[in-house]
PDB file of C-alpha atoms in Angstrom:
ATOM      1  CA  MET Z 875      17.210   4.622  36.929  1.00 83.00           C
ATOM      2  CA  GLN Z 876      16.672   2.513  40.022  1.00 88.00           C
ATOM      3  CA  GLU Z 877      12.905   2.961  39.653  1.00 89.00           C
ATOM      4  CA  ILE Z 878      13.043   1.699  36.076  1.00 86.00           C
ATOM      5  CA  MET Z 879      15.001  -1.397  37.087  1.00 88.00           C
ATOM      6  CA  GLN Z 880      12.545  -2.056  39.913  1.00 91.00           C
ATOM      7  CA  PHE Z 881       9.603  -1.709  37.480  1.00 88.00           C
ATOM      8  CA  VAL Z 882      11.256  -4.118  35.015  1.00 85.00           C
ATOM      9  CA  GLY Z 883      11.900  -6.584  37.834  1.00 90.00           C
ATOM     10  CA  ASN Z 884       8.290  -6.409  39.006  1.00 91.00           C
ATOM     11  CA  HIS Z 885       6.691  -6.426  35.517  1.00 91.00           C
ATOM     12  CA  PRO Z 886       8.865  -8.476  33.149  1.00 91.00           C
ATOM     13  CA  MET Z 887       6.080  -9.310  30.635  1.00 93.00           C
ATOM     14  CA  LEU Z 888       4.907  -5.703  30.400  1.00 92.00           C
ATOM     15  CA  SER Z 889       8.506  -4.541  29.948  1.00 89.00           C
ATOM     16  CA  LEU Z 890       9.115  -7.147  27.252  1.00 92.00           C
ATOM     17  CA  ALA Z 891       5.952  -6.093  25.422  1.00 93.00           C
ATOM     18  CA  TRP Z 892       7.101  -2.468  25.506  1.00 93.00           C
ATOM     19  CA  VAL Z 893      10.518  -3.382  24.063  1.00 93.00           C
ATOM     20  CA  VAL Z 894       8.892  -5.482  21.286  1.00 94.00           C
ATOM     21  CA  LEU Z 895       6.519  -2.636  20.368  1.00 94.00           C
ATOM     22  CA  LEU Z 896       9.363  -0.125  20.325  1.00 92.00           C
ATOM     23  CA  GLY Z 897      11.346  -2.455  18.058  1.00 92.00           C
ATOM     24  CA  ALA Z 898       8.364  -2.830  15.716  1.00 89.00           C
ATOM     25  CA  VAL Z 899       7.922   0.945  15.470  1.00 89.00           C
ATOM     26  CA  ILE Z 900      11.618   1.455  14.735  1.00 89.00           C
ATOM     27  CA  PHE Z 901      11.606  -1.349  12.135  1.00 84.00           C
ATOM     28  CA  THR Z 902       8.555  -0.036  10.250  1.00 75.00           C
ATOM     29  CA  THR Z 903       9.919   3.520  10.361  1.00 77.00           C
ATOM     30  CA  PHE Z 904      13.207   2.469   8.787  1.00 76.00           C
ATOM     31  CA  GLN Z 905      11.454   0.213   6.294  1.00 68.00           C
ATOM     32  CA  SER Z 906       9.210   3.021   5.050  1.00 65.00           C
ATOM     33  CA  ARG Z 907      12.073   5.554   4.946  1.00 67.00           C
ATOM     34  CA  PHE Z 908      14.248   3.383   2.733  1.00 69.00           C
ATOM     35  CA  SER Z 909      11.464   1.940   0.588  1.00 68.00           C
ATOM     36  CA  LYS Z 910      11.234   2.918  -3.065  1.00 76.00           C
ATOM     37  CA  VAL Z 911       7.435   2.722  -2.750  1.00 84.00           C
ATOM     38  CA  SER Z 912       5.725   5.969  -1.756  1.00 84.00           C
ATOM     39  CA  ASP Z 913       2.315   6.510  -0.225  1.00 90.00           C
ATOM     40  CA  ILE Z 914       0.257   9.084  -2.100  1.00 93.00           C
ATOM     41  CA  ALA Z 915      -2.923  10.943  -1.293  1.00 94.00           C
ATOM     42  CA  ARG Z 916      -5.974  10.848  -3.525  1.00 95.00           C
ATOM     43  CA  GLY Z 917      -5.287  14.280  -5.015  1.00 95.00           C
ATOM     44  CA  GLU Z 918      -1.812  13.257  -6.147  1.00 96.00           C
ATOM     45  CA  ALA Z 919      -3.206   9.987  -7.517  1.00 95.00           C
ATOM     46  CA  ILE Z 920      -5.746  11.915  -9.582  1.00 95.00           C
ATOM     47  CA  ARG Z 921      -2.957  14.145 -10.908  1.00 96.00           C
ATOM     48  CA  LEU Z 922      -0.871  11.112 -11.903  1.00 96.00           C
ATOM     49  CA  ILE Z 923      -3.867   9.496 -13.603  1.00 95.00           C
ATOM     50  CA  ASN Z 924      -4.823  12.631 -15.542  1.00 95.00           C
ATOM     51  CA  LYS Z 925      -1.409  14.100 -16.380  1.00 96.00           C
ATOM     52  CA  GLU Z 926       0.922  11.089 -16.570  1.00 95.00           C
ATOM     53  CA  ASP Z 927      -1.449   8.291 -17.586  1.00 94.00           C
ATOM     54  CA  ALA Z 928      -0.796   6.324 -14.391  1.00 96.00           C
ATOM     55  CA  VAL Z 929      -1.906   2.701 -14.233  1.00 96.00           C
ATOM     56  CA  ILE Z 930      -4.073   1.617 -11.300  1.00 96.00           C
ATOM     57  CA  VAL Z 931      -3.605  -1.916  -9.953  1.00 96.00           C
ATOM     58  CA  ASP Z 932      -6.520  -3.036  -7.761  1.00 96.00           C
ATOM     59  CA  LEU Z 933      -5.569  -5.930  -5.478  1.00 96.00           C
ATOM     60  CA  ARG Z 934      -9.039  -6.720  -4.154  1.00 95.00           C
ATOM     61  CA  ASN Z 935     -10.840  -9.939  -5.012  1.00 94.00           C
ATOM     62  CA  ARG Z 936     -12.930 -10.086  -8.185  1.00 93.00           C
ATOM     63  CA  ASP Z 937     -16.304  -9.629  -6.413  1.00 93.00           C
ATOM     64  CA  ASP Z 938     -15.192  -6.509  -4.534  1.00 94.00           C
ATOM     65  CA  TYR Z 939     -13.619  -5.154  -7.718  1.00 95.00           C
ATOM     66  CA  ARG Z 940     -16.890  -5.563  -9.630  1.00 94.00           C
ATOM     67  CA  LYS Z 941     -18.828  -3.737  -6.905  1.00 93.00           C
ATOM     68  CA  GLY Z 942     -16.758  -0.614  -7.542  1.00 94.00           C
ATOM     69  CA  HIS Z 943     -13.277   0.219  -8.799  1.00 95.00           C
ATOM     70  CA  ILE Z 944     -11.346   3.189 -10.128  1.00 95.00           C
ATOM     71  CA  ALA Z 945     -11.911   3.641 -13.867  1.00 94.00           C
ATOM     72  CA  ASN Z 946      -9.513   1.734 -16.144  1.00 93.00           C
ATOM     73  CA  SER Z 947      -7.878  -0.091 -13.232  1.00 95.00           C
ATOM     74  CA  LEU Z 948      -6.428  -3.578 -13.607  1.00 94.00           C
ATOM     75  CA  ASN Z 949      -7.560  -6.249 -11.183  1.00 95.00           C
ATOM     76  CA  LEU Z 950      -4.553  -8.366 -10.184  1.00 94.00           C
ATOM     77  CA  ALA Z 951      -4.085 -10.633  -7.204  1.00 93.00           C
ATOM     78  CA  ALA Z 952      -1.096 -10.017  -4.942  1.00 92.00           C
ATOM     79  CA  SER Z 953      -0.069 -13.636  -5.568  1.00 93.00           C
ATOM     80  CA  ASP Z 954       0.019 -13.009  -9.331  1.00 93.00           C
ATOM     81  CA  ILE Z 955       2.286 -10.017  -8.821  1.00 93.00           C
ATOM     82  CA  LYS Z 956       4.548 -12.024  -6.526  1.00 92.00           C
ATOM     83  CA  SER Z 957       4.849 -14.824  -9.090  1.00 92.00           C
ATOM     84  CA  GLY Z 958       5.529 -12.343 -11.931  1.00 89.00           C
ATOM     85  CA  ASN Z 959       2.243 -13.046 -13.727  1.00 90.00           C
ATOM     86  CA  LEU Z 960       1.597  -9.385 -14.624  1.00 92.00           C
ATOM     87  CA  GLY Z 961      -0.422  -9.684 -17.840  1.00 87.00           C
ATOM     88  CA  GLU Z 962      -1.276  -6.276 -19.334  1.00 89.00           C
ATOM     89  CA  LEU Z 963       0.645  -4.478 -16.597  1.00 91.00           C
ATOM     90  CA  GLU Z 964       3.921  -5.624 -18.147  1.00 90.00           C
ATOM     91  CA  LYS Z 965       3.404  -3.011 -20.920  1.00 88.00           C
ATOM     92  CA  ALA Z 966       3.269  -0.155 -18.380  1.00 88.00           C
ATOM     93  CA  LYS Z 967       6.794  -0.303 -16.936  1.00 89.00           C
ATOM     94  CA  GLY Z 968       7.519   3.273 -18.002  1.00 89.00           C
ATOM     95  CA  LYS Z 969       4.370   4.700 -16.425  1.00 94.00           C
ATOM     96  CA  PRO Z 970       3.575   5.481 -12.793  1.00 96.00           C
ATOM     97  CA  VAL Z 971       1.760   2.570 -11.120  1.00 96.00           C
ATOM     98  CA  ILE Z 972      -0.658   3.114  -8.231  1.00 97.00           C
ATOM     99  CA  VAL Z 973      -1.407   0.023  -6.156  1.00 96.00           C
ATOM    100  CA  VAL Z 974      -4.810   0.018  -4.454  1.00 96.00           C
ATOM    101  CA  CYS Z 975      -6.392  -2.304  -1.901  1.00 95.00           C
ATOM    102  CA  ALA Z 976      -9.495  -1.994   0.257  1.00 93.00           C
ATOM    103  CA  SER Z 977      -8.006   0.200   3.000  1.00 91.00           C
ATOM    104  CA  GLY Z 978      -4.405   0.927   2.021  1.00 84.00           C
ATOM    105  CA  THR Z 979      -2.902  -1.567   4.446  1.00 84.00           C
ATOM    106  CA  THR Z 980      -2.076  -4.567   2.246  1.00 88.00           C
ATOM    107  CA  SER Z 981      -0.636  -2.819  -0.796  1.00 87.00           C
ATOM    108  CA  ARG Z 982       2.978  -2.343   0.288  1.00 86.00           C
ATOM    109  CA  ASP Z 983       4.304  -5.890  -0.334  1.00 90.00           C
ATOM    110  CA  PRO Z 984       2.795  -6.191  -3.839  1.00 94.00           C
ATOM    111  CA  ALA Z 985       4.117  -2.702  -4.605  1.00 93.00           C
ATOM    112  CA  GLN Z 986       7.612  -3.798  -3.490  1.00 91.00           C
ATOM    113  CA  ASN Z 987       7.291  -6.819  -5.784  1.00 93.00           C
ATOM    114  CA  LEU Z 988       6.535  -4.488  -8.695  1.00 94.00           C
ATOM    115  CA  ILE Z 989       9.738  -2.550  -7.924  1.00 91.00           C
ATOM    116  CA  LYS Z 990      11.640  -5.858  -8.017  1.00 90.00           C
ATOM    117  CA  ALA Z 991       9.973  -6.642 -11.368  1.00 92.00           C
ATOM    118  CA  GLY Z 992      11.468  -3.494 -12.898  1.00 91.00           C
ATOM    119  CA  PHE Z 993       8.783  -0.857 -12.372  1.00 92.00           C
ATOM    120  CA  GLU Z 994      10.400   2.425 -11.376  1.00 89.00           C
ATOM    121  CA  ARG Z 995       7.540   4.596 -10.099  1.00 93.00           C
ATOM    122  CA  VAL Z 996       5.257   2.614  -7.809  1.00 94.00           C
ATOM    123  CA  TYR Z 997       2.888   4.216  -5.328  1.00 95.00           C
ATOM    124  CA  VAL Z 998       0.393   3.006  -2.729  1.00 94.00           C
ATOM    125  CA  LEU Z 999      -2.907   4.878  -2.436  1.00 96.00           C
ATOM    126  CA  LYS Z1000      -3.430   6.003   1.158  1.00 94.00           C
ATOM    127  CA  GLU Z1001      -6.633   4.574   2.656  1.00 94.00           C
ATOM    128  CA  GLY Z1002      -7.258   2.559  -0.536  1.00 94.00           C
ATOM    129  CA  ILE Z1003     -10.691   2.312  -2.102  1.00 95.00           C
ATOM    130  CA  SER Z1004     -12.426   3.107   1.187  1.00 94.00           C
ATOM    131  CA  GLY Z1005     -10.765   6.533   1.274  1.00 94.00           C
ATOM    132  CA  TRP Z1006     -11.449   7.054  -2.433  1.00 95.00           C
ATOM    133  CA  SER Z1007     -15.167   6.318  -2.104  1.00 91.00           C
ATOM    134  CA  GLY Z1008     -15.304   8.171   1.228  1.00 91.00           C
ATOM    135  CA  GLU Z1009     -14.511  11.374  -0.680  1.00 91.00           C
ATOM    136  CA  ASN Z1010     -17.216  10.512  -3.240  1.00 90.00           C
ATOM    137  CA  LEU Z1011     -14.693  10.066  -6.030  1.00 92.00           C
ATOM    138  CA  PRO Z1012     -16.050   8.087  -8.973  1.00 91.00           C
ATOM    139  CA  LEU Z1013     -16.092   4.307  -9.026  1.00 93.00           C
ATOM    140  CA  VAL Z1014     -17.010   2.088 -11.968  1.00 91.00           C
ATOM    141  CA  ARG Z1015     -19.359  -0.807 -11.202  1.00 90.00           C
ATOM    142  CA  ASP Z1016     -19.405  -3.960 -13.319  1.00 81.00           C
ATOM    143  CA  LYS Z1017     -22.696  -5.716 -13.898  1.00 68.00           C
TER     144      LYS Z1017
END
């Protein structure tokens, strides 16, 4: 214990950084545990699409969406979801919704907003479109 106190006394910035990182890990762990949004793998996403008619919401910008997206997906901006401007998605409240971004890292907040808007089964695709195309799963390209 004395060695730890001596280390903290000699390296206050390093010790503070460690405490902040530990806090961030604990916060994100609790946030994901108590979130109603689940991460799903590509295989489970395919099952939801084929068996339960899941709706795919692609958050990427229009140009990236046109270069390749999952078939029948809706292209919505995260800001539209946040403001409640859901368009066609509003009709799909009873269906599973899979939120997709480029790499799976920016989908959680829009997915949480969909839960707040009354959607019950909202999922985030792990690794996003990059993981989907990395496994050579089909993408539709707009001309």
